[in-house]
Amino acid sequence: VQLQASGGGLVQAGGSLRLSCAASGRTLSNYCMGWFRQAPGNEREFVAAISRRSGDTTYSDSVKGRFTISRDIAKNTVYLQMNSVKPEDTAVYYCAAARTKWPTVLSIRPVEYDSWGQGTLVTVSS
């Protein structure tokens, strides 16, 4: 599956932003989908994931309650709604797809993901 992330930009602290990840080649319902981020000098870290059974989601503690992952199967697109953003949310955000054996599995480690988008930069100003 090929992934194309978009929606990044400059936003003030406390504001909102929605990232999109459009998939082509395969349907998203075959994959656990995840969002990761990487700030300069830091390792890539997990943000959120949604299982093949789309009602199941999980988030990192740093974004829980502020970010929401969702997907539109008809549009073959996964989203990351970012609310109440903070300067520490500044990073390049990547979407990724993982082929999981079980439909409810939520993958949180980068090594579990098979396909990655190119990344979109989110900058939060204070």
CSV table of C-alpha atoms in Angstrom, one decimal:
chain,number,residue,atom,x,y,z
A,1,VAL,CA,0.0,0.0,0.0
A,2,GLN,CA,1.2,3.5,-0.8
A,3,LEU,CA,0.6,6.3,1.7
A,4,GLN,CA,0.5,10.0,1.2
A,5,ALA,CA,0.3,12.2,4.3
A,6,SER,CA,-0.8,15.8,4.2
A,7,GLY,CA,-2.3,18.6,6.4
A,8,GLY,CA,0.7,19.7,8.3
A,9,GLY,CA,1.6,23.4,8.8
A,10,LEU,CA,2.1,26.1,11.4
A,11,VAL,CA,-0.4,26.4,14.2
A,12,GLN,CA,-0.5,28.3,17.5
A,13,ALA,CA,-0.5,26.6,20.8
A,14,GLY,CA,-4.0,25.6,21.8
A,15,GLY,CA,-5.1,25.4,18.2
A,16,SER,CA,-6.2,22.5,16.1
A,17,LEU,CA,-5.0,20.7,13.0
A,18,ARG,CA,-6.2,17.7,11.0
A,19,LEU,CA,-3.7,15.4,9.3
A,20,SER,CA,-4.8,13.1,6.5
A,21,CYS,CA,-3.2,10.0,5.1
A,22,ALA,CA,-4.5,8.8,1.7
A,23,ALA,CA,-3.8,5.2,0.8
A,24,SER,CA,-3.6,3.7,-2.7
A,25,GLY,CA,-3.1,0.2,-3.9
A,26,ARG,CA,-4.8,-1.6,-1.1
A,27,THR,CA,-7.8,-0.9,1.1
A,28,LEU,CA,-7.1,0.4,4.6
A,29,SER,CA,-9.4,-2.2,6.1
A,30,ASN,CA,-6.6,-4.7,5.6
A,31,TYR,CA,-4.3,-2.9,7.9
A,32,CYS,CA,-3.7,-1.5,11.4
A,33,MET,CA,-3.0,2.2,10.7
A,34,GLY,CA,-0.7,4.3,12.9
A,35,TRP,CA,0.6,7.8,13.3
A,36,PHE,CA,4.1,8.4,14.5
A,37,ARG,CA,6.2,11.6,14.9
A,38,GLN,CA,9.8,12.5,14.9
A,39,ALA,CA,11.2,15.7,16.3
A,40,PRO,CA,14.7,16.9,15.5
A,41,GLY,CA,17.3,14.9,17.4
A,42,ASN,CA,14.7,12.4,18.7
A,43,GLU,CA,13.7,8.9,17.7
A,44,ARG,CA,10.4,8.2,16.0
A,45,GLU,CA,7.7,7.8,18.5
A,46,PHE,CA,4.3,6.3,18.5
A,47,VAL,CA,1.3,8.7,18.5
A,48,ALA,CA,-1.9,6.7,17.7
A,49,ALA,CA,-3.2,3.6,16.0
A,50,ILE,CA,-6.5,2.2,14.8
A,51,SER,CA,-7.0,-1.5,14.3
A,52,ARG,CA,-8.5,-3.2,11.3
A,53,ARG,CA,-11.7,-3.3,13.3
A,54,SER,CA,-11.9,0.5,13.3
A,55,GLY,CA,-13.6,0.9,16.7
A,56,ASP,CA,-10.3,0.0,18.4
A,57,THR,CA,-7.8,2.8,19.0
A,58,THR,CA,-4.9,3.5,21.2
A,59,TYR,CA,-2.8,6.6,22.0
A,60,SER,CA,0.4,7.6,23.6
A,61,ASP,CA,0.0,9.2,27.0
A,62,SER,CA,1.4,12.5,25.6
A,63,VAL,CA,-1.6,12.9,23.2
A,64,LYS,CA,-4.4,11.0,24.9
A,65,GLY,CA,-7.4,13.2,25.3
A,66,ARG,CA,-6.2,15.7,22.7
A,67,PHE,CA,-5.7,13.7,19.5
A,68,THR,CA,-8.1,11.4,17.7
A,69,ILE,CA,-7.4,8.9,15.1
A,70,SER,CA,-10.1,7.9,12.7
A,71,ARG,CA,-10.6,6.6,9.2
A,72,ASP,CA,-13.0,6.7,6.2
A,73,ILE,CA,-12.9,3.4,4.4
A,74,ALA,CA,-14.9,4.8,1.5
A,75,LYS,CA,-12.2,7.4,1.0
A,76,ASN,CA,-9.4,5.0,1.9
A,77,THR,CA,-8.0,7.7,4.2
A,78,VAL,CA,-7.0,7.8,7.9
A,79,TYR,CA,-7.0,11.1,9.9
A,80,LEU,CA,-5.4,12.5,13.0
A,81,GLN,CA,-7.4,15.3,14.6
A,82,MET,CA,-5.0,17.3,16.7
A,83,ASN,CA,-6.6,19.6,19.3
A,84,SER,CA,-5.1,21.7,22.1
A,85,VAL,CA,-1.7,21.4,20.5
A,86,LYS,CA,1.4,22.2,22.4
A,87,PRO,CA,4.9,23.3,21.3
A,88,GLU,CA,6.2,19.9,22.2
A,89,ASP,CA,3.9,18.4,19.5
A,90,THR,CA,6.2,20.0,16.9
A,91,ALA,CA,7.5,17.2,14.7
A,92,VAL,CA,7.3,15.5,11.3
A,93,TYR,CA,4.3,13.2,11.4
A,94,TYR,CA,4.2,9.9,9.6
A,95,CYS,CA,1.4,7.6,8.8
A,96,ALA,CA,2.0,3.9,8.5
A,97,ALA,CA,0.3,0.6,7.7
A,98,ALA,CA,0.8,-2.7,9.5
A,99,ARG,CA,-0.4,-6.1,8.2
A,100,THR,CA,-1.7,-7.7,11.4
A,101,LYS,CA,-2.7,-11.3,11.9
A,102,TRP,CA,-5.7,-10.5,14.1
A,103,PRO,CA,-8.2,-7.7,13.3
A,104,THR,CA,-8.1,-6.2,16.7
A,105,VAL,CA,-4.3,-5.9,17.1
A,106,LEU,CA,-3.0,-2.4,17.7
A,107,SER,CA,0.6,-2.0,16.7
A,108,ILE,CA,2.6,0.6,18.5
A,109,ARG,CA,6.2,-0.2,17.5
A,110,PRO,CA,7.6,1.2,14.3
A,111,VAL,CA,9.1,-2.2,13.4
A,112,GLU,CA,5.6,-3.7,13.2
A,113,TYR,CA,4.7,-1.4,10.3
A,114,ASP,CA,5.3,-2.3,6.7
A,115,SER,CA,4.5,0.8,4.7
A,116,TRP,CA,5.2,4.5,5.5
A,117,GLY,CA,4.1,7.8,4.1
A,118,GLN,CA,6.6,10.6,3.4
A,119,GLY,CA,5.8,12.7,6.5
A,120,THR,CA,4.2,16.1,7.0
A,121,LEU,CA,5.7,18.8,9.2
A,122,VAL,CA,3.7,20.2,12.1
A,123,THR,CA,5.0,23.3,13.8
A,124,VAL,CA,3.3,24.6,17.0
A,125,SER,CA,4.2,28.1,18.0
A,126,SER,CA,4.0,29.3,21.6
